[in-house]
Amino acid sequence: MSATTGASAPGKLLARIARASLLGIFGGGSGSNGNGGSGSSGGNRNRRLLLMFVWLVVLAVLLMGLSSDPEIPYKAAEVYMSCLAPRLSSFNSLLNIENQPCSDDAVVASIDTKLLYEHPDEFARRASAAAAGGDGTAVAGRCKGFWETAANATSSTSDARLKDCLEWVTFSTKCSKNLNRLTAMVKYTGIPFTILGMHTSWQGFGGRIHALAQYLKTVPDDRIVIFTDGDDVLPLPTCSASAIAATFLAQDTPILFMAERECWPDEFLKPEFPKPDGRPSPFLYLNGGSYAGYAWALRDVIAQAFTINCSDDQRGFTRVFLSEMSYEVDGEGRRRMYAAANKGRDLYGDRQQQLPIEMRLDPVSSSSSASSGSSASAASAGRPGGRKYIKLDWHTTLFQSLVKSRLEELDFSRYNTTGRVEQLLTKNEPCIFHQNGDKHAPVMVLPLMIEMLGFDRLWRQPVVPGSMGKANATAAAVDETAAAVGGTDGRRRDRVSDKHH
């Protein structure tokens, strides 16, 4: 049997190309010795043939790989969507991103991300110096133990320390109308705001959580960090920093992720997700565009979720969540991390695997041990005293995903007096709204809310941090547009069902 008998079609093609190319390279060269011109021409032809042969080999290998490995198309799609597509101007149109010069507040909120990337130690030194108090006490010292009781979050005497121990972070490489609006709305809440990535090149969705991890190395372990997308998220300006912090603390978890209706990007993982505790909810699946957690916990989880810059951060976080990544605090105050069998399987395929995360870390602060350690209500994850890192906000206590949502699901009737909006399906009052998913859907709730509550008029006014204790500034806007939501009480209940499927 010859070398090519019974071979695959790509193999036969590769053999023929190789044979023809080698004959052309060696045969043509030896026969063209009549004069110099002929020899030179033959040499150029041989080099071209050799180059063509190399490229054909690469193409053949790629084609054979695509035919034999079903995961490759998914990996290629992930790299395209994470890294390449966002660099195209057409992608901005797809996501309804309207570029705009940075507002003054956005300029102030932007940090030197290039310095963070290239000289993280110098960045940390400058950040520490800038954050030091008048008495020389670093923020880490002022924040230590602050969150041990939820009462601190609502104490009027703790406002100064509250700002040291709570921060909102987003990532964007350029300014847009939506980012400027987000900057102003966060300022109304009184939460310090930070923009990573400005004036750098887009490195992918994996790249943005890598940047976040680098930044988290410079902040106190016990700081609560809220991270959201920059172009499709808004808080209610009437939700104060203390109210947002108290809501997070009430969930008794190191990290709280927004939950959404869709299981994306891997729909086949739907059966692997746990069901909500207590009341049913349509919001079952992790969303990687809005979450809050202690800095130490976010660092731990991102270290496991991050693979490469050109990866999908939501896929990475989903994999960690389904692996039931957990920790326990040993007698020396150090976290020991581990995971159960990775029900999320591996990053792309159907193979079951274990995700071992056995490691010992540097000693954590006593406050971190207390806040992250072994409370009686901590969720067990296969070991006595083990506590899971991630909890999903199934009942929209803090975060509200708006993909495939309707305005009728929200009750605005008390916004004029309390400044809050009720989610009728979960009976809670979320503060942070995220219009994730298709930006060309027939109905999108967040733009309707912006118009109805007068946010565009509001954010162009001078902002006084924490000044929106009630929604008086937008009460008139709600009254003016009440008809748009089905009545003078500013809500639509007509087609909302409390049944979830």
Short mmCIF file of C-alpha atoms in Angstrom, two decimals:
data_model
loop_
_atom_site.label_atom_id
_atom_site.label_comp_id
_atom_site.label_asym_id
_atom_site.label_seq_id
_atom_site.Cartn_x
_atom_site.Cartn_y
_atom_site.Cartn_z
CA MET A 1 0.00 0.00 0.00
CA SER A 2 1.34 3.45 -0.90
CA ALA A 3 1.67 6.24 1.59
CA THR A 4 -1.51 7.92 0.35
CA THR A 5 -3.72 4.89 -0.18
CA GLY A 6 -6.70 5.03 2.14
CA ALA A 7 -5.75 8.49 3.38
CA SER A 8 -8.29 11.25 3.92
CA ALA A 9 -9.01 13.75 1.18
CA PRO A 10 -7.04 16.51 2.93
CA GLY A 11 -4.14 14.06 3.31
CA LYS A 12 -4.11 13.18 -0.43
CA LEU A 13 -4.28 16.84 -1.37
CA LEU A 14 -1.41 17.64 0.97
CA ALA A 15 0.70 14.80 -0.50
CA ARG A 16 0.11 15.95 -4.09
CA ILE A 17 0.94 19.54 -3.22
CA ALA A 18 4.13 18.44 -1.47
CA ARG A 19 5.21 16.21 -4.40
CA ALA A 20 4.56 18.89 -7.01
CA SER A 21 6.26 21.58 -4.95
CA LEU A 22 9.36 19.49 -4.26
CA LEU A 23 9.69 18.54 -7.96
CA GLY A 24 9.33 22.18 -8.86
CA ILE A 25 11.92 23.28 -6.33
CA PHE A 26 14.58 20.67 -7.03
CA GLY A 27 13.83 19.58 -10.59
CA GLY A 28 13.41 23.07 -12.01
CA GLY A 29 16.59 24.30 -10.38
CA SER A 30 18.85 21.57 -11.80
CA GLY A 31 17.53 21.83 -15.32
CA SER A 32 17.86 25.59 -15.75
CA ASN A 33 21.63 25.93 -16.00
CA GLY A 34 21.82 27.26 -19.52
CA ASN A 35 22.23 30.94 -18.64
CA GLY A 36 22.04 33.27 -15.66
CA GLY A 37 18.61 34.70 -16.48
CA SER A 38 17.02 31.30 -16.62
CA GLY A 39 18.59 30.29 -13.31
CA SER A 40 17.39 33.46 -11.60
CA SER A 41 13.89 33.00 -12.91
CA GLY A 42 13.86 29.39 -11.75
CA GLY A 43 15.06 30.43 -8.28
CA ASN A 44 12.27 33.00 -7.92
CA ARG A 45 9.73 30.45 -9.10
CA ASN A 46 11.01 27.93 -6.59
CA ARG A 47 10.79 30.41 -3.73
CA ARG A 48 7.22 31.25 -4.69
CA LEU A 49 6.34 27.59 -4.84
CA LEU A 50 7.92 26.97 -1.45
CA LEU A 51 6.00 29.87 0.07
CA MET A 52 2.79 28.62 -1.50
CA PHE A 53 3.49 25.14 -0.18
CA VAL A 54 3.95 26.45 3.37
CA TRP A 55 0.69 28.40 3.27
CA LEU A 56 -1.19 25.42 1.85
CA VAL A 57 0.17 23.23 4.65
CA VAL A 58 -1.07 25.73 7.23
CA LEU A 59 -4.49 25.89 5.55
CA ALA A 60 -4.74 22.10 5.31
CA VAL A 61 -3.88 21.69 9.00
CA LEU A 62 -6.49 24.30 9.92
CA LEU A 63 -9.17 22.61 7.81
CA MET A 64 -8.39 19.20 9.28
CA GLY A 65 -8.49 20.68 12.76
CA LEU A 66 -11.90 22.23 12.13
CA SER A 67 -13.24 18.94 10.85
CA SER A 68 -11.88 16.92 13.79
CA ASP A 69 -12.37 19.27 16.77
CA PRO A 70 -15.96 20.57 17.20
CA GLU A 71 -14.81 23.03 19.88
CA ILE A 72 -12.67 25.12 17.53
CA PRO A 73 -15.56 27.05 15.92
CA TYR A 74 -16.84 28.01 19.39
CA LYS A 75 -13.37 29.14 20.45
CA ALA A 76 -13.00 31.17 17.24
CA ALA A 77 -16.42 32.75 17.77
CA GLU A 78 -15.52 33.64 21.36
CA VAL A 79 -12.27 35.27 20.31
CA TYR A 80 -14.10 37.22 17.58
CA MET A 81 -16.91 38.45 19.85
CA SER A 82 -14.61 39.24 22.76
CA CYS A 83 -11.70 40.90 20.99
CA LEU A 84 -12.26 41.67 17.32
CA ALA A 85 -15.90 42.72 16.99
CA PRO A 86 -15.80 45.48 19.66
CA ARG A 87 -12.99 47.18 17.72
CA LEU A 88 -15.23 47.60 14.66
CA SER A 89 -17.23 50.80 14.32
CA SER A 90 -20.22 48.72 13.21
CA PHE A 91 -20.20 47.00 16.61
CA ASN A 92 -21.00 50.34 18.27
CA SER A 93 -24.10 50.56 16.09
CA LEU A 94 -25.01 47.00 17.01
CA LEU A 95 -24.83 47.88 20.71
CA ASN A 96 -26.38 51.35 20.28
CA ILE A 97 -23.26 53.01 21.67
CA GLU A 98 -23.17 56.74 20.91
CA ASN A 99 -19.60 58.01 21.34
CA GLN A 100 -19.36 61.36 23.08
CA PRO A 101 -16.63 63.47 24.69
CA CYS A 102 -16.05 62.62 28.33
CA SER A 103 -17.97 64.67 30.87
CA ASP A 104 -15.97 66.43 33.57
CA ASP A 105 -17.06 63.80 36.09
CA ALA A 106 -16.01 60.98 33.76
CA VAL A 107 -12.57 62.55 33.36
CA VAL A 108 -12.17 62.71 37.13
CA ALA A 109 -13.33 59.10 37.51
CA SER A 110 -10.89 57.73 34.91
CA ILE A 111 -7.63 56.31 36.24
CA ASP A 112 -4.26 55.85 34.55
CA THR A 113 -4.85 52.31 33.32
CA LYS A 114 -1.65 52.28 31.26
CA LEU A 115 0.32 52.82 34.45
CA LEU A 116 -1.72 50.07 36.09
CA TYR A 117 -0.87 47.68 33.24
CA GLU A 118 2.79 48.55 32.80
CA HIS A 119 3.89 49.51 36.34
CA PRO A 120 1.41 48.06 38.83
CA ASP A 121 3.70 48.61 41.82
CA GLU A 122 4.07 52.30 41.04
CA PHE A 123 0.33 52.59 40.48
CA ALA A 124 -0.31 50.96 43.86
CA ARG A 125 2.15 53.33 45.55
CA ARG A 126 0.45 56.39 44.09
CA ALA A 127 -3.02 55.09 44.87
CA SER A 128 -2.03 54.41 48.47
CA ALA A 129 -0.52 57.86 48.86
CA ALA A 130 -3.59 59.53 47.37
CA ALA A 131 -5.95 57.57 49.61
CA ALA A 132 -4.09 58.17 52.87
CA GLY A 133 -6.11 60.14 55.40
CA GLY A 134 -5.11 63.39 56.97
CA ASP A 135 -3.79 61.50 59.99
CA GLY A 136 -1.69 59.27 57.73
CA THR A 137 -3.97 56.26 58.26
CA ALA A 138 -4.34 54.27 55.06
CA VAL A 139 -7.78 53.40 53.74
CA ALA A 140 -7.14 49.74 54.58
CA GLY A 141 -6.85 50.68 58.22
CA ARG A 142 -9.98 52.79 58.21
CA CYS A 143 -11.97 50.09 56.41
CA LYS A 144 -10.81 47.19 58.57
CA GLY A 145 -13.76 45.53 60.29
CA PHE A 146 -16.22 48.12 58.99
CA TRP A 147 -18.61 45.59 57.49
CA GLU A 148 -18.76 43.23 60.45
CA THR A 149 -22.30 44.38 61.16
CA ALA A 150 -24.85 45.59 58.66
CA ALA A 151 -25.80 48.40 61.06
CA ASN A 152 -22.74 50.35 59.90
CA ALA A 153 -24.19 50.61 56.43
CA THR A 154 -27.11 52.72 57.56
CA SER A 155 -25.41 54.67 60.33
CA SER A 156 -25.36 58.38 59.64
CA THR A 157 -22.08 58.70 61.54
CA SER A 158 -20.27 56.32 59.20
CA ASP A 159 -20.65 58.23 55.93
CA ALA A 160 -16.95 59.10 55.67
CA ARG A 161 -15.84 55.51 56.21
CA LEU A 162 -18.63 54.29 53.95
CA LYS A 163 -17.01 56.06 51.01
CA ASP A 164 -13.68 54.43 51.83
CA CYS A 165 -15.24 50.98 51.95
CA LEU A 166 -17.59 51.08 48.95
CA GLU A 167 -16.70 51.70 45.30
CA TRP A 168 -18.34 51.39 41.86
CA VAL A 169 -16.04 50.35 39.00
CA THR A 170 -16.64 50.03 35.27
CA PHE A 171 -14.44 49.46 32.22
CA SER A 172 -14.50 51.46 28.99
CA THR A 173 -11.83 52.46 26.50
CA LYS A 174 -13.73 55.55 25.33
CA CYS A 175 -16.53 57.80 26.50
CA SER A 176 -20.11 57.61 25.32
CA LYS A 177 -23.41 59.23 26.15
CA ASN A 178 -24.41 56.21 28.22
CA LEU A 179 -21.13 56.19 30.16
CA ASN A 180 -21.45 59.91 30.95
CA ARG A 181 -25.00 59.28 32.15
CA LEU A 182 -23.87 56.35 34.33
CA THR A 183 -21.12 58.52 35.84
CA ALA A 184 -23.65 61.16 36.88
CA MET A 185 -26.22 58.69 38.22
CA VAL A 186 -23.60 56.92 40.36
CA LYS A 187 -22.49 60.28 41.71
CA TYR A 188 -26.06 60.94 42.84
CA THR A 189 -25.91 57.76 44.95
CA GLY A 190 -22.79 59.04 46.71
CA ILE A 191 -20.68 56.00 45.76
CA PRO A 192 -17.11 56.74 44.58
CA PHE A 193 -16.84 55.89 40.88
CA THR A 194 -13.82 54.57 38.95
CA ILE A 195 -13.45 54.03 35.19
CA LEU A 196 -10.79 51.54 34.09
CA GLY A 197 -9.45 51.25 30.55
CA MET A 198 -9.83 54.80 29.29
CA HIS A 199 -7.45 55.66 26.42
CA THR A 200 -6.20 52.08 26.12
CA SER A 201 -6.95 49.57 23.39
CA TRP A 202 -9.72 47.03 23.86
CA GLN A 203 -8.21 43.73 25.03
CA GLY A 204 -11.35 41.59 25.20
CA PHE A 205 -13.94 40.79 27.84
CA GLY A 206 -11.39 38.58 29.54
CA GLY A 207 -9.03 41.53 29.42
CA ARG A 208 -11.41 43.75 31.34
CA ILE A 209 -11.67 41.39 34.31
CA HIS A 210 -7.88 41.01 34.18
CA ALA A 211 -7.66 44.81 34.47
CA LEU A 212 -10.15 44.68 37.35
CA ALA A 213 -8.05 42.05 39.11
CA GLN A 214 -4.96 44.25 38.77
CA TYR A 215 -6.85 47.20 40.19
CA LEU A 216 -8.27 45.16 43.07
CA LYS A 217 -4.72 44.49 44.25
CA THR A 218 -4.51 48.18 45.15
CA VAL A 219 -7.70 48.40 47.26
CA PRO A 220 -8.45 47.17 50.80
CA ASP A 221 -9.55 43.55 51.17
CA ASP A 222 -12.79 44.56 52.88
CA ARG A 223 -13.91 47.17 50.38
CA ILE A 224 -17.19 46.27 48.64
CA VAL A 225 -16.67 46.77 44.92
CA ILE A 226 -19.58 47.01 42.49
CA PHE A 227 -18.59 46.24 38.91
CA THR A 228 -20.94 46.84 35.97
CA ASP A 229 -20.92 47.36 32.24
CA GLY A 230 -20.51 50.99 31.27
CA ASP A 231 -23.01 51.46 28.44
CA ASP A 232 -26.19 49.66 29.44
CA VAL A 233 -26.42 49.99 33.23
CA LEU A 234 -28.01 52.64 35.45
CA PRO A 235 -28.68 52.91 39.18
CA LEU A 236 -31.68 54.72 40.50
CA PRO A 237 -30.18 58.05 41.62
CA THR A 238 -32.44 57.87 44.66
CA CYS A 239 -30.73 54.73 45.98
CA SER A 240 -28.16 55.94 48.48
CA ALA A 241 -24.74 54.39 49.03
CA SER A 242 -25.86 53.21 52.48
CA ALA A 243 -29.00 51.56 51.07
CA ILE A 244 -27.02 49.75 48.37
CA ALA A 245 -24.42 48.57 50.88
CA ALA A 246 -27.11 47.38 53.31
CA THR A 247 -28.83 45.42 50.53
CA PHE A 248 -25.60 43.67 49.60
CA LEU A 249 -24.77 42.86 53.23
CA ALA A 250 -28.24 41.39 53.79
CA GLN A 251 -27.45 38.72 51.18
CA ASP A 252 -24.66 37.37 53.41
CA THR A 253 -22.36 36.36 50.57
CA PRO A 254 -18.83 37.30 49.46
CA ILE A 255 -20.03 38.02 45.89
CA LEU A 256 -23.51 38.72 44.51
CA PHE A 257 -24.06 38.37 40.75
CA MET A 258 -27.03 39.65 38.80
CA ALA A 259 -29.33 36.86 37.62
CA GLU A 260 -31.00 36.97 34.22
CA ARG A 261 -33.62 35.10 32.20
CA GLU A 262 -31.24 33.70 29.57
CA CYS A 263 -28.49 31.12 29.97
CA TRP A 264 -25.79 32.67 27.83
CA PRO A 265 -23.44 31.88 26.13
CA ASP A 266 -23.84 28.14 26.81
CA GLU A 267 -27.55 27.34 26.78
CA PHE A 268 -26.81 23.64 27.31
CA LEU A 269 -25.84 24.47 30.90
CA LYS A 270 -29.40 25.39 31.89
CA PRO A 271 -30.06 22.10 33.72
CA GLU A 272 -26.91 22.57 35.81
CA PHE A 273 -28.07 25.78 37.50
CA PRO A 274 -29.57 25.47 40.98
CA LYS A 275 -33.12 26.59 41.62
CA PRO A 276 -33.92 29.69 43.71
CA ASP A 277 -34.43 29.39 47.41
CA GLY A 278 -37.96 30.10 48.61
CA ARG A 279 -40.12 31.96 46.11
CA PRO A 280 -39.87 31.13 42.40
CA SER A 281 -38.22 33.62 40.04
CA PRO A 282 -37.73 33.92 36.28
CA PHE A 283 -34.18 35.19 36.87
CA LEU A 284 -32.14 32.00 37.12
CA TYR A 285 -28.81 32.42 35.30
CA LEU A 286 -25.61 34.30 36.03
CA ASN A 287 -24.97 37.60 34.27
CA GLY A 288 -21.37 38.79 34.10
CA GLY A 289 -22.17 42.46 33.48
CA SER A 290 -23.24 43.42 37.02
CA TYR A 291 -21.97 42.11 40.33
CA ALA A 292 -20.77 43.23 43.76
CA GLY A 293 -18.37 41.68 46.24
CA TYR A 294 -15.54 42.12 48.67
CA ALA A 295 -12.24 42.91 46.96
CA TRP A 296 -10.55 39.80 48.38
CA ALA A 297 -13.33 37.53 47.07
CA LEU A 298 -13.39 39.12 43.61
CA ARG A 299 -9.62 38.66 43.33
CA ASP A 300 -9.96 34.96 44.22
CA VAL A 301 -12.76 34.31 41.74
CA ILE A 302 -11.26 36.27 38.84
CA ALA A 303 -8.05 34.28 39.25
CA GLN A 304 -10.09 31.17 38.42
CA ALA A 305 -12.46 32.71 35.84
CA PHE A 306 -9.80 34.42 33.74
CA THR A 307 -8.18 32.38 30.97
CA ILE A 308 -7.05 34.74 28.20
CA ASN A 309 -7.90 38.30 27.29
CA CYS A 310 -9.93 37.19 24.27
CA SER A 311 -12.35 35.11 26.31
CA ASP A 312 -15.89 35.58 27.54
CA ASP A 313 -15.93 36.74 31.16
CA GLN A 314 -19.53 35.58 31.64
CA ARG A 315 -18.56 32.06 30.55
CA GLY A 316 -15.63 32.12 32.97
CA PHE A 317 -17.75 33.30 35.91
CA THR A 318 -20.44 30.74 35.06
CA ARG A 319 -17.86 27.97 35.10
CA VAL A 320 -16.66 29.06 38.55
CA PHE A 321 -20.21 29.38 39.91
CA LEU A 322 -21.23 25.92 38.70
CA SER A 323 -18.03 24.45 40.11
CA GLU A 324 -19.30 25.56 43.55
CA MET A 325 -16.02 27.31 44.29
CA SER A 326 -15.83 27.60 48.07
CA TYR A 327 -13.43 28.37 50.89
CA GLU A 328 -12.86 27.82 54.55
CA VAL A 329 -10.72 29.82 56.96
CA ASP A 330 -8.11 27.85 58.87
CA GLY A 331 -6.92 28.44 62.42
CA GLU A 332 -4.27 30.86 61.19
CA GLY A 333 -6.80 33.07 59.43
CA ARG A 334 -5.95 31.93 55.90
CA ARG A 335 -8.46 30.99 53.24
CA ARG A 336 -8.29 27.51 51.79
CA MET A 337 -10.11 27.39 48.44
CA TYR A 338 -11.58 24.37 46.74
CA ALA A 339 -14.33 23.39 44.33
CA ALA A 340 -16.73 20.52 43.95
CA ALA A 341 -16.98 18.58 40.67
CA ASN A 342 -17.22 21.18 37.93
CA LYS A 343 -20.83 20.82 36.86
CA GLY A 344 -20.12 23.52 34.31
CA ARG A 345 -17.84 20.97 32.62
CA ASP A 346 -14.82 22.44 30.95
CA LEU A 347 -14.76 25.76 29.16
CA TYR A 348 -16.27 24.52 25.89
CA GLY A 349 -17.04 20.82 25.72
CA ASP A 350 -19.07 18.15 27.43
CA ARG A 351 -16.27 16.50 29.39
CA GLN A 352 -16.72 16.20 33.13
CA GLN A 353 -13.73 17.39 35.11
CA GLN A 354 -12.65 18.34 38.57
CA LEU A 355 -11.55 21.90 39.23
CA PRO A 356 -9.01 21.60 42.03
CA ILE A 357 -8.20 24.91 43.67
CA GLU A 358 -6.32 23.62 46.70
CA MET A 359 -3.96 26.39 47.73
CA ARG A 360 -2.88 28.44 50.69
CA LEU A 361 -2.94 32.19 50.56
CA ASP A 362 -1.25 34.95 52.44
CA PRO A 363 -2.85 35.60 55.82
CA VAL A 364 -5.98 37.71 55.48
CA SER A 365 -6.93 40.49 57.83
CA SER A 366 -8.93 39.61 60.92
CA SER A 367 -11.90 41.48 59.47
CA SER A 368 -11.71 39.49 56.26
CA SER A 369 -11.63 36.31 58.25
CA ALA A 370 -14.67 37.42 60.15
CA SER A 371 -16.62 38.66 57.17
CA SER A 372 -15.58 35.87 54.84
CA GLY A 373 -15.23 33.01 57.22
CA SER A 374 -17.61 30.78 59.05
CA SER A 375 -20.92 32.41 59.89
CA ALA A 376 -23.65 30.03 60.96
CA SER A 377 -25.68 30.87 57.88
CA ALA A 378 -22.84 30.24 55.47
CA ALA A 379 -23.73 27.86 52.67
CA SER A 380 -22.06 24.50 52.88
CA ALA A 381 -20.30 23.30 49.74
CA GLY A 382 -19.33 19.73 50.44
CA ARG A 383 -17.15 20.38 53.50
CA PRO A 384 -18.07 21.32 57.05
CA GLY A 385 -17.85 25.09 57.42
CA GLY A 386 -17.22 25.60 53.70
CA ARG A 387 -18.74 28.70 52.18
CA LYS A 388 -19.48 29.38 48.53
CA TYR A 389 -18.01 32.47 46.93
CA ILE A 390 -20.90 33.34 44.61
CA LYS A 391 -24.61 33.83 45.11
CA LEU A 392 -27.06 34.83 42.39
CA ASP A 393 -29.50 37.68 42.95
CA TRP A 394 -32.48 35.53 41.95
CA HIS A 395 -35.02 37.83 43.59
CA THR A 396 -33.65 41.17 42.31
CA THR A 397 -32.81 42.57 45.72
CA LEU A 398 -30.05 44.75 44.24
CA PHE A 399 -29.74 44.00 40.51
CA GLN A 400 -32.41 43.87 37.82
CA SER A 401 -31.66 42.28 34.45
CA LEU A 402 -33.88 43.72 31.73
CA VAL A 403 -33.31 41.31 28.84
CA LYS A 404 -36.71 39.97 27.71
CA SER A 405 -38.39 42.10 30.38
CA ARG A 406 -41.43 44.36 30.03
CA LEU A 407 -42.20 47.70 31.59
CA GLU A 408 -45.39 46.16 32.99
CA GLU A 409 -43.26 44.12 35.39
CA LEU A 410 -42.19 47.27 37.24
CA ASP A 411 -44.28 49.38 39.61
CA PHE A 412 -43.36 53.09 39.62
CA SER A 413 -46.25 54.22 41.82
CA ARG A 414 -44.09 54.93 44.88
CA TYR A 415 -41.11 56.43 43.08
CA ASN A 416 -42.27 59.99 43.76
CA THR A 417 -42.32 59.37 47.50
CA THR A 418 -39.77 56.64 48.23
CA GLY A 419 -37.54 56.86 45.18
CA ARG A 420 -37.83 53.11 44.58
CA VAL A 421 -39.28 50.90 41.84
CA GLU A 422 -40.84 47.53 42.67
CA GLN A 423 -40.21 44.44 40.57
CA LEU A 424 -43.67 42.88 40.65
CA LEU A 425 -42.55 39.33 39.90
CA THR A 426 -40.09 39.16 42.80
CA LYS A 427 -41.72 41.72 45.14
CA ASN A 428 -38.39 43.49 45.68
CA GLU A 429 -37.04 46.95 44.90
CA PRO A 430 -33.75 46.72 42.97
CA CYS A 431 -31.43 49.69 42.65
CA ILE A 432 -29.26 48.76 39.65
CA PHE A 433 -30.84 48.12 36.24
CA HIS A 434 -29.00 46.43 33.37
CA GLN A 435 -30.33 46.33 29.81
CA ASN A 436 -28.26 43.31 28.84
CA GLY A 437 -28.77 41.29 25.67
CA ASP A 438 -30.03 42.38 22.27
CA LYS A 439 -29.85 46.17 21.92
CA HIS A 440 -32.22 46.08 18.94
CA ALA A 441 -35.01 44.19 20.67
CA PRO A 442 -38.54 45.46 19.87
CA VAL A 443 -38.98 46.63 23.46
CA MET A 444 -36.18 47.73 25.77
CA VAL A 445 -37.10 48.80 29.27
CA LEU A 446 -34.10 50.92 30.29
CA PRO A 447 -34.53 53.59 27.56
CA LEU A 448 -38.21 53.84 28.54
CA MET A 449 -37.25 54.29 32.18
CA ILE A 450 -34.69 56.96 31.28
CA GLU A 451 -37.34 58.90 29.40
CA MET A 452 -40.11 58.35 31.92
CA LEU A 453 -38.07 59.29 34.98
CA GLY A 454 -36.37 62.24 33.31
CA PHE A 455 -32.86 60.92 33.78
CA ASP A 456 -31.49 62.71 30.71
CA ARG A 457 -32.64 66.05 32.11
CA LEU A 458 -31.37 65.10 35.54
CA TRP A 459 -27.82 64.03 34.69
CA ARG A 460 -27.07 67.22 32.78
CA GLN A 461 -27.65 69.25 35.93
CA PRO A 462 -24.87 69.89 38.49
CA VAL A 463 -24.70 66.78 40.65
CA VAL A 464 -24.47 66.92 44.43
CA PRO A 465 -23.33 63.49 45.66
CA GLY A 466 -25.98 61.71 47.70
CA SER A 467 -28.47 64.54 47.12
CA MET A 468 -31.35 62.39 45.90
CA GLY A 469 -32.78 61.16 49.18
CA LYS A 470 -36.18 61.15 47.49
CA ALA A 471 -37.17 61.45 43.88
CA ASN A 472 -38.58 64.95 44.10
CA ALA A 473 -36.37 66.15 41.25
CA THR A 474 -37.98 63.66 38.90
CA ALA A 475 -41.49 63.53 40.35
CA ALA A 476 -42.83 65.84 37.69
CA ALA A 477 -41.32 63.69 34.97
CA VAL A 478 -43.09 60.62 36.35
CA ASP A 479 -46.42 62.45 36.50
CA GLU A 480 -45.99 63.77 32.96
CA THR A 481 -45.38 60.32 31.53
CA ALA A 482 -47.64 58.23 33.76
CA ALA A 483 -49.97 57.61 30.85
CA ALA A 484 -47.11 55.87 29.04
CA VAL A 485 -47.16 53.14 31.67
CA GLY A 486 -50.88 52.62 31.93
CA GLY A 487 -52.33 55.04 34.47
CA THR A 488 -51.85 57.98 36.76
CA ASP A 489 -50.26 55.85 39.46
CA GLY A 490 -47.25 55.29 37.22
CA ARG A 491 -47.45 51.52 36.95
CA ARG A 492 -48.73 48.78 34.71
CA ARG A 493 -50.04 45.61 36.27
CA ASP A 494 -52.45 44.62 33.56
CA ARG A 495 -50.51 41.80 31.93
CA VAL A 496 -48.13 40.81 34.69
CA SER A 497 -48.45 37.31 36.09
CA ASP A 498 -46.93 36.05 39.31
CA LYS A 499 -46.46 32.63 37.72
CA HIS A 500 -42.99 31.79 36.47
CA HIS A 501 -42.01 29.16 33.97
#
